[in-house]
Coordinates of C-alpha atoms in Angstrom, one line a residue:
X1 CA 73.7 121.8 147.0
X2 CA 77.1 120.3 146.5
X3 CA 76.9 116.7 145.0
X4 CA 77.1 113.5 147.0
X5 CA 81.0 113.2 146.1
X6 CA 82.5 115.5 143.7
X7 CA 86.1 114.4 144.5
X8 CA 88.4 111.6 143.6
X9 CA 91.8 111.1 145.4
X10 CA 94.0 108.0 144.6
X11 CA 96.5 107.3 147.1
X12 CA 99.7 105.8 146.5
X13 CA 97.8 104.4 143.1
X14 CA 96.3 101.6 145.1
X15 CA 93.1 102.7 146.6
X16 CA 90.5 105.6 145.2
X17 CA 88.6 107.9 147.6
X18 CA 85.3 109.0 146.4
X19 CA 84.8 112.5 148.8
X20 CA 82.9 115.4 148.9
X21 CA 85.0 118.7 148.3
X22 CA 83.3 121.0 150.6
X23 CA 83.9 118.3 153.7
X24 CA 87.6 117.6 153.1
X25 CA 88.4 121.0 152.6
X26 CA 87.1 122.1 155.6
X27 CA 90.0 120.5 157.4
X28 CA 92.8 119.9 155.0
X29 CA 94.5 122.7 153.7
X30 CA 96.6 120.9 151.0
X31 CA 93.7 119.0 149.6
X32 CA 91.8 122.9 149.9
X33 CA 95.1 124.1 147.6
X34 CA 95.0 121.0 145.6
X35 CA 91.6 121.1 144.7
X36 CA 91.9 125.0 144.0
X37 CA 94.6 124.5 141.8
X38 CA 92.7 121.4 139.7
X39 CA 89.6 124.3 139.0
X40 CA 91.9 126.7 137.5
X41 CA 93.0 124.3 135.2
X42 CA 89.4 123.5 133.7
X43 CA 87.9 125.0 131.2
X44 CA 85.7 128.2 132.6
X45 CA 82.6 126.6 130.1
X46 CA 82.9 122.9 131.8
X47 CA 80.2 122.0 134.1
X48 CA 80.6 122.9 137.9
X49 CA 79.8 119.6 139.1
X50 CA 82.3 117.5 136.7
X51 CA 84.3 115.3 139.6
X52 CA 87.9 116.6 140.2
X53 CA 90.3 113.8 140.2
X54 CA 93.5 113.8 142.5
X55 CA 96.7 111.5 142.7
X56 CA 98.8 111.6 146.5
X57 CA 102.0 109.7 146.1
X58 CA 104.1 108.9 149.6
X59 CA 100.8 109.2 151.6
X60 CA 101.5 108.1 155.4
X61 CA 100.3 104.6 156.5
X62 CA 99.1 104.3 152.7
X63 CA 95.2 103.9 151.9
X64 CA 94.6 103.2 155.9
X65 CA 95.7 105.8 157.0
X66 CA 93.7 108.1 154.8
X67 CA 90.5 106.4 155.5
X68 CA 91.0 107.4 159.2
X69 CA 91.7 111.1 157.6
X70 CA 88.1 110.5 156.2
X71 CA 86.5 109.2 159.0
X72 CA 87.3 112.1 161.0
X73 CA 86.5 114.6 158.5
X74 CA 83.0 112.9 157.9
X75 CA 82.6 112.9 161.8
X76 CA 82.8 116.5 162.3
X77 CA 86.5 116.6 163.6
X78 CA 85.9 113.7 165.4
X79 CA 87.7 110.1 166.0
X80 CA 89.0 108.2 168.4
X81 CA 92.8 108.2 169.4
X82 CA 94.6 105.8 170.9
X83 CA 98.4 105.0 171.6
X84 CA 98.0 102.4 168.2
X85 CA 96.8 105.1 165.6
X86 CA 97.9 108.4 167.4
X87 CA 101.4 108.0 165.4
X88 CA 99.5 107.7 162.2
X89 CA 97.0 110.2 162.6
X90 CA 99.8 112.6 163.8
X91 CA 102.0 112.1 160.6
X92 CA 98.5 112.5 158.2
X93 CA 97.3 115.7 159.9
X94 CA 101.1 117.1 159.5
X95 CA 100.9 115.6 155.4
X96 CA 97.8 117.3 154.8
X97 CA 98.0 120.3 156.9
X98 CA 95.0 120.0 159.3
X99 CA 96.0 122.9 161.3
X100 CA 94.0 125.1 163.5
X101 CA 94.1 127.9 160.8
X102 CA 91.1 125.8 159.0
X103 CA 88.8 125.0 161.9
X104 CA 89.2 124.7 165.7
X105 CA 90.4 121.4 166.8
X106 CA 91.8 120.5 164.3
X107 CA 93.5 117.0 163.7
X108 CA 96.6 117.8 164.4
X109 CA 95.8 119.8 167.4
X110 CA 94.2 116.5 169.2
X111 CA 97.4 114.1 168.2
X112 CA 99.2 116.7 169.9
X113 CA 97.6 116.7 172.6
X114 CA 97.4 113.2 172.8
X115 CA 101.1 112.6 172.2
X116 CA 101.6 115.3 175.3
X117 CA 99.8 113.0 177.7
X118 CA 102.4 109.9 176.2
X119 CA 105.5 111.4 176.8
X120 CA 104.7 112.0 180.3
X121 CA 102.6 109.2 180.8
X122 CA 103.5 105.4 181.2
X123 CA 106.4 103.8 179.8
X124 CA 103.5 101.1 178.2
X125 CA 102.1 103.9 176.6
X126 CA 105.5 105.1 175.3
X127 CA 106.4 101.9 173.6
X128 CA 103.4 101.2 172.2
X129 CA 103.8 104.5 170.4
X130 CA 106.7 103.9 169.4
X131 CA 106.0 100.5 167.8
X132 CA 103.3 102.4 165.6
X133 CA 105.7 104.9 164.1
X134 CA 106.9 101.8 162.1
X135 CA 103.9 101.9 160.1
X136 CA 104.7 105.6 159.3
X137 CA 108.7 105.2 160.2
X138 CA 109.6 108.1 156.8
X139 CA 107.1 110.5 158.0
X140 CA 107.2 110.3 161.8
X141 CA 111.5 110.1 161.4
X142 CA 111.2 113.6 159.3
X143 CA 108.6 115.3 161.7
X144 CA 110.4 114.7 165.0
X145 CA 107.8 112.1 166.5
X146 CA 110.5 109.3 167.0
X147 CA 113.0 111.2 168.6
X148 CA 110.4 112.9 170.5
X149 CA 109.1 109.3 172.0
X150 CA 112.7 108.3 171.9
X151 CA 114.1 110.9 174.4
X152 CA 110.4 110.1 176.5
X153 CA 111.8 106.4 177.0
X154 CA 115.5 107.5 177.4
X155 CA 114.0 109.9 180.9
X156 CA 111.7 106.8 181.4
X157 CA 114.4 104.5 182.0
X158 CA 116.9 106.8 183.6
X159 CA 114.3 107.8 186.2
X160 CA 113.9 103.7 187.0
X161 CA 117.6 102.8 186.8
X162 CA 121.4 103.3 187.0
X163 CA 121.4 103.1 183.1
X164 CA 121.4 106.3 182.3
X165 CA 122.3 109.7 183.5
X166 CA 119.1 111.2 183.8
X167 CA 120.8 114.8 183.8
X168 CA 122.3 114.8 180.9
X169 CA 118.5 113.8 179.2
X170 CA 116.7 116.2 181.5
X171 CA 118.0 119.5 179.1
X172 CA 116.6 117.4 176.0
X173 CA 114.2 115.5 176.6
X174 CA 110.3 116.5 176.7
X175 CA 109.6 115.0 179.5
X176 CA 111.6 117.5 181.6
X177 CA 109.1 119.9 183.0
X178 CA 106.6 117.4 184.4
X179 CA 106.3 115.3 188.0
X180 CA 106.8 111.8 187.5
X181 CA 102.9 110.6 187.1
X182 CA 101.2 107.9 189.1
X183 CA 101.9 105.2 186.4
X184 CA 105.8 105.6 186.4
X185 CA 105.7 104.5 190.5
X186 CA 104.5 101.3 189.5
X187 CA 106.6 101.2 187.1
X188 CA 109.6 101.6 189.9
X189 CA 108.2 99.4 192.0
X190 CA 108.2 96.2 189.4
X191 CA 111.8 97.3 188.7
X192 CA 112.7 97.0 192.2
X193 CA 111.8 93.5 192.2
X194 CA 113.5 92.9 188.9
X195 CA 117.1 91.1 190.0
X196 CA 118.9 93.4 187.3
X197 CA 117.7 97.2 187.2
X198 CA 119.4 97.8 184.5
X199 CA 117.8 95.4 182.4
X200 CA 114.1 95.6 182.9
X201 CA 113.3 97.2 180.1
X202 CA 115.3 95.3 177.8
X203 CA 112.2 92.9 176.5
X204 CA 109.2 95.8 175.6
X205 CA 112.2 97.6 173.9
X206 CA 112.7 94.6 172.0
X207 CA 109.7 94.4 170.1
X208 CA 110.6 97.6 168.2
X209 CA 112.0 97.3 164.7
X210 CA 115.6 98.0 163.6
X211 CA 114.9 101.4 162.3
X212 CA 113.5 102.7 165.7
X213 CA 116.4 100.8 167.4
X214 CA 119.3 101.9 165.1
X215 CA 117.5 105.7 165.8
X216 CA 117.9 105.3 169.5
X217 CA 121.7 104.5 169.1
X218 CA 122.6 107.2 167.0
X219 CA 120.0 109.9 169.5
X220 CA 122.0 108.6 172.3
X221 CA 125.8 109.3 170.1
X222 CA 124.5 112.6 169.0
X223 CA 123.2 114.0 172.3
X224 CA 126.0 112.3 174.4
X225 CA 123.4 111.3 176.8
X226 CA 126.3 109.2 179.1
X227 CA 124.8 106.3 178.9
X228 CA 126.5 103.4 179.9
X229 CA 128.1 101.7 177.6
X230 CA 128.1 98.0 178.7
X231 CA 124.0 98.5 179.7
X232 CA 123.6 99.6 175.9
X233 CA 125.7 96.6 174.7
X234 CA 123.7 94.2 176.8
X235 CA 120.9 95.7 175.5
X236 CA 122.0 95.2 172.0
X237 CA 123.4 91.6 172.0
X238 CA 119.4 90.9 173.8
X239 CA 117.5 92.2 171.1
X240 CA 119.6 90.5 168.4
X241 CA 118.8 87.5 170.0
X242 CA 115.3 88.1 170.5
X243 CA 114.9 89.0 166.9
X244 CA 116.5 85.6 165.8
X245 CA 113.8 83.8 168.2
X246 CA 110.6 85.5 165.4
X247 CA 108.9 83.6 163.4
X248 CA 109.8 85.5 160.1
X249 CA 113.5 85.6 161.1
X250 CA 114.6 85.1 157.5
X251 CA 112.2 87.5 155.8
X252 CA 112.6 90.0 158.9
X253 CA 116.5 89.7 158.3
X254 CA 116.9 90.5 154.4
X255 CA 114.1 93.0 154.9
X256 CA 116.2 94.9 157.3
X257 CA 119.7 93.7 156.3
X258 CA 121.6 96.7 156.9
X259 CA 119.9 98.2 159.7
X260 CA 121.1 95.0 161.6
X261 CA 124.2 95.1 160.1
X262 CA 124.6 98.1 161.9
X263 CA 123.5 97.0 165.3
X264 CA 125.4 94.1 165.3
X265 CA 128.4 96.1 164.6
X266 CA 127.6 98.1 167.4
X267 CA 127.4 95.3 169.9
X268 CA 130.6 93.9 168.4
X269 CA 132.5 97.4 169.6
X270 CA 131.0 97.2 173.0
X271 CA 132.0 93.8 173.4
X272 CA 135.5 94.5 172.4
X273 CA 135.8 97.6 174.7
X274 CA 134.4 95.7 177.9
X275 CA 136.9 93.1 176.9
X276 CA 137.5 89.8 179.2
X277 CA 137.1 91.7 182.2
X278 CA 133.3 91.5 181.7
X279 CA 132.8 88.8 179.4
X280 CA 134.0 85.4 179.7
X281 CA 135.3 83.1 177.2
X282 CA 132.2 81.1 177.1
X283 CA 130.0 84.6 176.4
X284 CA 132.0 85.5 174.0
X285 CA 131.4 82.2 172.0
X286 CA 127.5 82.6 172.8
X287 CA 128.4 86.4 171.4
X288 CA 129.9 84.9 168.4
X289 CA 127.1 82.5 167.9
X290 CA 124.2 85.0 168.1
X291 CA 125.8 87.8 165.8
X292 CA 127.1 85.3 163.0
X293 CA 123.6 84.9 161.7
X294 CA 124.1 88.9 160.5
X295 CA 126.6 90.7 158.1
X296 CA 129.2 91.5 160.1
X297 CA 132.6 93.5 158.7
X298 CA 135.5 92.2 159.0
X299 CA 136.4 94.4 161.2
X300 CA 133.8 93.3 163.8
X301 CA 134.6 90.0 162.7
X302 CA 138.5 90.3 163.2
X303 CA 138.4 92.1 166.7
X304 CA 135.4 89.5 168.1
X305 CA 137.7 86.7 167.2
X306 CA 141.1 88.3 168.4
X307 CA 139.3 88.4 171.4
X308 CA 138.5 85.2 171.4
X309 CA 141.4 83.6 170.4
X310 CA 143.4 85.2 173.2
X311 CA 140.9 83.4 175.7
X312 CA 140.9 79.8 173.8
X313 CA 142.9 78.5 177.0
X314 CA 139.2 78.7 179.0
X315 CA 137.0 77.2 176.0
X316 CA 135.5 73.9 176.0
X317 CA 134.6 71.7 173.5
X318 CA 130.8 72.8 173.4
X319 CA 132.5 76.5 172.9
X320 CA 134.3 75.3 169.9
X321 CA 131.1 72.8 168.2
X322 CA 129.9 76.0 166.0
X323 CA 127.4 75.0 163.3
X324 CA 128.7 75.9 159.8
X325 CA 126.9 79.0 158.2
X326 CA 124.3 78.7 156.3
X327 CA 121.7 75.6 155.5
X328 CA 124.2 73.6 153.7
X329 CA 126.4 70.5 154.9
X330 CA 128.8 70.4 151.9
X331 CA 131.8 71.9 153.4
X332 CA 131.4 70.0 156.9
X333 CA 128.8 69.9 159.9
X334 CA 130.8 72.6 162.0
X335 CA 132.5 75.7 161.2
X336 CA 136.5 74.4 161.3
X337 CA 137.7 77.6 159.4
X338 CA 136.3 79.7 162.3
X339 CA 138.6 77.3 164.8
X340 CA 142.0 77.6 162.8
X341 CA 141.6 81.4 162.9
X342 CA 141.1 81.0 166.7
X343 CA 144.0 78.9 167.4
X344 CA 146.6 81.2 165.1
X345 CA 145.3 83.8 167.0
X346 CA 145.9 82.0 170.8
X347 CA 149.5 81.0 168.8
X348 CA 150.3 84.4 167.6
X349 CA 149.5 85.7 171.4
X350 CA 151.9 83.1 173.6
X351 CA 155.3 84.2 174.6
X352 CA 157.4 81.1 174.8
X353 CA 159.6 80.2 178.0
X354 CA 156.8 81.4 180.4
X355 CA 155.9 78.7 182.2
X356 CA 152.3 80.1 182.4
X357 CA 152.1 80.5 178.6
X358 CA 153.4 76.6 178.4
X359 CA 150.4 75.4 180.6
X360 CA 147.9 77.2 178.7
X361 CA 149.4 75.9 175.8
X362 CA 149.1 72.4 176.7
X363 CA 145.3 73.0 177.7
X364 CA 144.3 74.0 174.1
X365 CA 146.5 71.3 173.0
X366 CA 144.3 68.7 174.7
X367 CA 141.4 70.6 174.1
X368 CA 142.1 70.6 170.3
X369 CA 142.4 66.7 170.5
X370 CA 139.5 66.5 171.7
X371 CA 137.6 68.7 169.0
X372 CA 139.7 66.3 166.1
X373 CA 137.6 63.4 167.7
X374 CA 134.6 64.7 167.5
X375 CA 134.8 66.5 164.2
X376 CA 136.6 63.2 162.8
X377 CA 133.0 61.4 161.8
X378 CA 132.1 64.2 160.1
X379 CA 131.6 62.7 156.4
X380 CA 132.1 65.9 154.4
X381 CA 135.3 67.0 156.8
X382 CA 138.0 67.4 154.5
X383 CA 142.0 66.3 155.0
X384 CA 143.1 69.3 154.5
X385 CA 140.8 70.9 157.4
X386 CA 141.8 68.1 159.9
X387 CA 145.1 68.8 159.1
X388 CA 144.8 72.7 159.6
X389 CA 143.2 72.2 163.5
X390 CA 145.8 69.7 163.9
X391 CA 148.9 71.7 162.6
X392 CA 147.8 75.2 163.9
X393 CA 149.5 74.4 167.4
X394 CA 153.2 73.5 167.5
X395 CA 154.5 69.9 169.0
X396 CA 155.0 71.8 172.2
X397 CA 151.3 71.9 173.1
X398 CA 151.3 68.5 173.4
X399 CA 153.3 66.4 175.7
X400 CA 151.8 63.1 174.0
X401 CA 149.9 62.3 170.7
X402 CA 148.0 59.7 171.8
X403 CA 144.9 61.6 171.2
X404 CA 145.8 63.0 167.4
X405 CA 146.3 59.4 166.5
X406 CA 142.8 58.3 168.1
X407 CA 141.2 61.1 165.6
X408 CA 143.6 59.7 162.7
X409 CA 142.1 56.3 163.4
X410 CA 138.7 57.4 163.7
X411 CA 138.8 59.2 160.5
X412 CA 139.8 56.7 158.8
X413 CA 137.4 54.5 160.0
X414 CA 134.7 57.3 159.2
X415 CA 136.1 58.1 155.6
X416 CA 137.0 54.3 154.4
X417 CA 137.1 55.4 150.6
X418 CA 140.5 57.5 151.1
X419 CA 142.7 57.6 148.3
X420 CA 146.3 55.9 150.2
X421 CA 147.7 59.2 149.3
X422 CA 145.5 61.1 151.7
X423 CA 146.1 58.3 154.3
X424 CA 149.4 59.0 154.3
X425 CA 149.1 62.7 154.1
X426 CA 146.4 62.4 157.6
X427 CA 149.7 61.0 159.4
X428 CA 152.0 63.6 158.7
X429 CA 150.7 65.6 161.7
X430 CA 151.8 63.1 164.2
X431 CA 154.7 63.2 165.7
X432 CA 156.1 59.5 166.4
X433 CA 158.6 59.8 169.2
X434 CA 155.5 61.4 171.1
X435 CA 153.5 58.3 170.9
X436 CA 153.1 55.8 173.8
X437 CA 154.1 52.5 173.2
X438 CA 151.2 51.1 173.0
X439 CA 149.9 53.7 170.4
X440 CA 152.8 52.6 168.5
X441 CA 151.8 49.0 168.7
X442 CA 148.1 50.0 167.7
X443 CA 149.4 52.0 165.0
X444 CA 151.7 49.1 163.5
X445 CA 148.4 46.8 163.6
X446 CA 145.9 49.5 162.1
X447 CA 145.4 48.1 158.7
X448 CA 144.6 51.1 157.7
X449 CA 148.0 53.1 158.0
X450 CA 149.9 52.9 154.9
X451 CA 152.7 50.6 155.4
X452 CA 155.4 53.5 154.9
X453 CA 154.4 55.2 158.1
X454 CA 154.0 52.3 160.1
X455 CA 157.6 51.7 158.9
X456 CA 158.4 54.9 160.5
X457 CA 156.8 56.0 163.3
X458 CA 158.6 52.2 164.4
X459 CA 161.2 53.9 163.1
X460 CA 161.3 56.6 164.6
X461 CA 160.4 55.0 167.8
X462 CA 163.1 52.9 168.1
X463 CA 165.8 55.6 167.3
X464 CA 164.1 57.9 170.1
X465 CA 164.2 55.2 172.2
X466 CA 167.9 54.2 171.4
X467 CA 169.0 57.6 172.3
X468 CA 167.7 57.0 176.0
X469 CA 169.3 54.1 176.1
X470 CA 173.0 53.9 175.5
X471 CA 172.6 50.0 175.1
X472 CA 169.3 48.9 173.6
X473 CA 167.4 45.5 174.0
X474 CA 167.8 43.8 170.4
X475 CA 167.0 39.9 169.7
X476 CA 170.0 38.8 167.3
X477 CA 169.8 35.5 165.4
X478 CA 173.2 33.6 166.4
X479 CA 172.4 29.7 165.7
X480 CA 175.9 29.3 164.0
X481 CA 178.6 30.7 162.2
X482 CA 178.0 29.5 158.4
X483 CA 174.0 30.5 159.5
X484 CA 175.7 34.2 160.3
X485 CA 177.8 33.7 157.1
X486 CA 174.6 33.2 155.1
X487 CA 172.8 36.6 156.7
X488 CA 176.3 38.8 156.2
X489 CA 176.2 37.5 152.5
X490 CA 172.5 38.0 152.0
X491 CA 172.2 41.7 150.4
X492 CA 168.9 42.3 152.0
X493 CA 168.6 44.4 154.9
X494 CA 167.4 43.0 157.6
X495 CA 164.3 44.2 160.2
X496 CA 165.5 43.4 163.9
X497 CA 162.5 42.8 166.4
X498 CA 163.1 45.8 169.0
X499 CA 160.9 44.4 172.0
X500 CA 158.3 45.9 172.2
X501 CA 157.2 46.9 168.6
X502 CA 154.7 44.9 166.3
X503 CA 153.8 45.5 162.7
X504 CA 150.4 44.1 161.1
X505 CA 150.1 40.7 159.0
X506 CA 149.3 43.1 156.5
X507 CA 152.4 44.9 156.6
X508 CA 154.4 41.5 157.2
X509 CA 152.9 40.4 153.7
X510 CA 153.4 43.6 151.7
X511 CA 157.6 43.5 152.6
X512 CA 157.6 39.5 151.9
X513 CA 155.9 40.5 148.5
X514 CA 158.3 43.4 147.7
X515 CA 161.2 40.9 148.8
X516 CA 162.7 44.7 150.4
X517 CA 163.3 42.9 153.9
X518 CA 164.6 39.2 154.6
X519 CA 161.1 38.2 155.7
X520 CA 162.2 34.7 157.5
X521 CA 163.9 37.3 160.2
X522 CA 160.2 39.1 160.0
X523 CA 158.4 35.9 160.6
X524 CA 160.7 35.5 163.7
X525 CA 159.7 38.1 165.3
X526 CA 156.1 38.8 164.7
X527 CA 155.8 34.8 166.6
X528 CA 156.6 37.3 169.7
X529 CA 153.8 39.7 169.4

């Protein structure tokens, strides 16, 4: 009589098995070969009953799953299979060669069989399958089973919607030559009251992993299975989202880096093929938001924010308030690289002289003064980023820079340890003859402008206004003749008071100091303001 256990199998070199030869080899005919080829290695004096010792590498489901393998060998062929192990099982029996050759019913006989009932049986069943091949991904991948439960949810869907063309499955799939069962007309009748047919499915297939996922897409490329394309892009773009809402994002994500990668790619090219005739401009920003959390190429990147860009005329100012990437606040709260890209794009795109192309012009123009105020505050927004939203549009797209000076002053206001250089550098993206004239007067008072560019925006203020009118409004000092004779000799320039126009005590102080202007004139006017 055969010893207790005369049999050692280490799997994976985790876990050791302590088995009995006779039973395992009843059922497994590697392990029969294995174990065949260990005796012949012995020495023919050794004792019978010295324990052979075994080593599997790459076993499916590791450790687990061969304890099930044991199980049913110790039960006489026996174990219960169900839609969470049936994958598992399946993929051991096939590893170890549990074929009917060895013993009637057999292992892999019963997950057969088993796995027949699934692909023509309900699409719960289907999916559950499916989310146990990930346990065995390698294995069931190279013995057929995911394509196999693939194509089963492919007919599934195509029989309960538009989605697919269920002809062009119905020569591949398994599920061909059987009825539709009882469980798939419930199945139709909860899609019928689903407001989008096409979509129903769109949540169980999300709780798949990438790998099963990225196999679909390429099963549905290889076997041209006519799907349509913006259904499968819909699809995508969900279950990139739904895998952002999981707990374990961040481990989930470097885990499976690539194989999202991939997806998101995908989606991207949909997305640019349906184009704006499907998706609006504010989809597209929730597009761009969603698939920015993965690696995207350039080129996905690129052609998602040409796209974009060309649309920027029907963003708002929620589309445009994009968290910067990653955890770190050190190059600004929101992503103001991302905008500039977007506006040279919507610049690049406009053909001038259209009066259309002027009054979308003039919409991202107040749109983008708008984002400089709210961005402004922002303690860790650079000059030369204002400066880049504020430059990328030319002095066309705004009639009036009343609003570009608002975000100026409330910069300033945020950022009061400026060096004056970058003051003055902030200003150069005004444009002073297209201030109001009451901007200009808040302008002159700001203390903090430098004095140089209150100087000229008045400046250039009153020369604009000078050449609209031939014969401007000027307050001359005439008491008398040797007064006059005194000014005409004086060698200092002199500041006329163009009504109007004020300049800050600040300002008035700094000339008197310098001694550039006559500063009694000064004085004279500033009692007008």
């Amino acid at each position: 009589m055969s010893l207790f256990y005369d049999l050692q199998i280490c799997i994976n070199g985790d876990h050791t098995f302590f088995l009995n030869q006779d039973v395992i080899s009843k059922y497994s005919g590697s392990l029969r070969k294995l174990i065949k080829q260990s005796k012949k290695k012995r020495n023919k004096k050794s004792k019978s009953s010295e324990i052979i010792a075994i080593e599997i590498d790459g076993f499916p489901g590791g450790p687990d799953g061969f304890e099930l393998v044991s199980r049913f060998c110790y039960s006489n062929g026996g174990i219960s299979i169900d839609v969470s192990n049936v994958s598992t099982l399946y993929c051991c029996s096939v590893f170890l060669g549990m074929t009917e050759k060895l013993c009637f019913s057999n292992l892999l006989l019963q997950t057969e069989s088993f796995l027949e009932e699934v692909f023509y049986g309900s699409w719960n069943d289907i999916v559950s399958s499916l989310k146990s091949c990930e346990q065995v991904f390698l294995h069931a991948d190279s013995y057929g089973l995911v394509d196999k439960l693939i194509f089963a949810a492919l007919t599934r869907i195509s029989r309960s919607s538009e989605a697919f063309s269920s002809s062009s499955l119905s020569s591949s799939s398994p599920s061909s030559a059987k009825n539709t069962p009882e469980s798939d007309k419930r199945l139709t009748s909860q899609t019928v009251s689903c407001g989008r047919s096409n979509e129903w499915w769109f949540n169980d297939m999300s709780s798949l992993s990438p790998m099963i996922i990225l196999k679909l897409k390429r099963i549905i490329g290889a076997y041209k299975t006519n799907v349509k394309s913006l259904v499968m892009t819909k699809f995508l773009l969900h279950y990139l989202k739904t895998r952002l809402q999981t707990k374990s994002r961040n481990i989930e994500l470097m885990r499976n880096k690539l194989e999202y990668s991939d997806l998101a790619d995908t989606a991207v090219t949909g997305v640019v093929l349906a184009g704006k005739t499907v998706f609006s401009c504010r989809k597209l920003f929730w597009v761009l938001r969603v698939l920015s959390s993965f690696s995207l190429s350039r080129e996905s990147k690129t052609g998602l924010e040409t796209l974009i860009g060309e649309m920027l005329d029907q963003a708002t100012l929620d589309d445009l308030l994009i968290p910067a990437a990653g955890g770190s606040r050190e190059s600004g709260f929101y992503n103001v690289v991302l905008v500039i890209r977007l506006l040279k794009v919507f610049v690049r795109n406009r053909e001038e002289g259209e009066e259309e192309e002027e009054s979308k012009m003039k919409e991202v123009g107040r749109l983008i003064d708008k984002y400089l105020r709210e961005i402004s505050p922002d303690q860790n927004l650079k000059v030369s980023k204002f400066l880049g939203v504020a430059e990328s549009l030319p002095d066309s797209a705004r009639g009036c820079f009343d609003g570009v000076y608002r975000a100026i002053d409330i910069y300033l206001q945020s950022h009061p340890n400026l060096t004056p250089e970058d003051r003055t550098k902030i200003c150069r993206c005004l444009n002073y003859k297209k201030l109001t004239l009451e901007t200009c007067r808040q302008l002159a008072r700001n203390p903090k402008i430098p004095p140089d560019v209150a100087i000229q925006a008045l400046k250039s203020r009153c020369d604009d206004q000078k050449q609209r009118t031939p014969i401007p409004e000027v307050k001359l000092v005439n008491k008398s003749t040797c007064r006059s004779r005194r000014h005409s000799q004086d060698k200092k320039p002199v500041m006329l008071h163009h009504k109007g126009f004020a300049i800050s005590e600040k300002l008035a102080e700094e000339l008197k100091t310098k001694e550039v202007y006559n500063w009694k004139v000064i004085d004279s006017f500033r009692e007008q303001l």
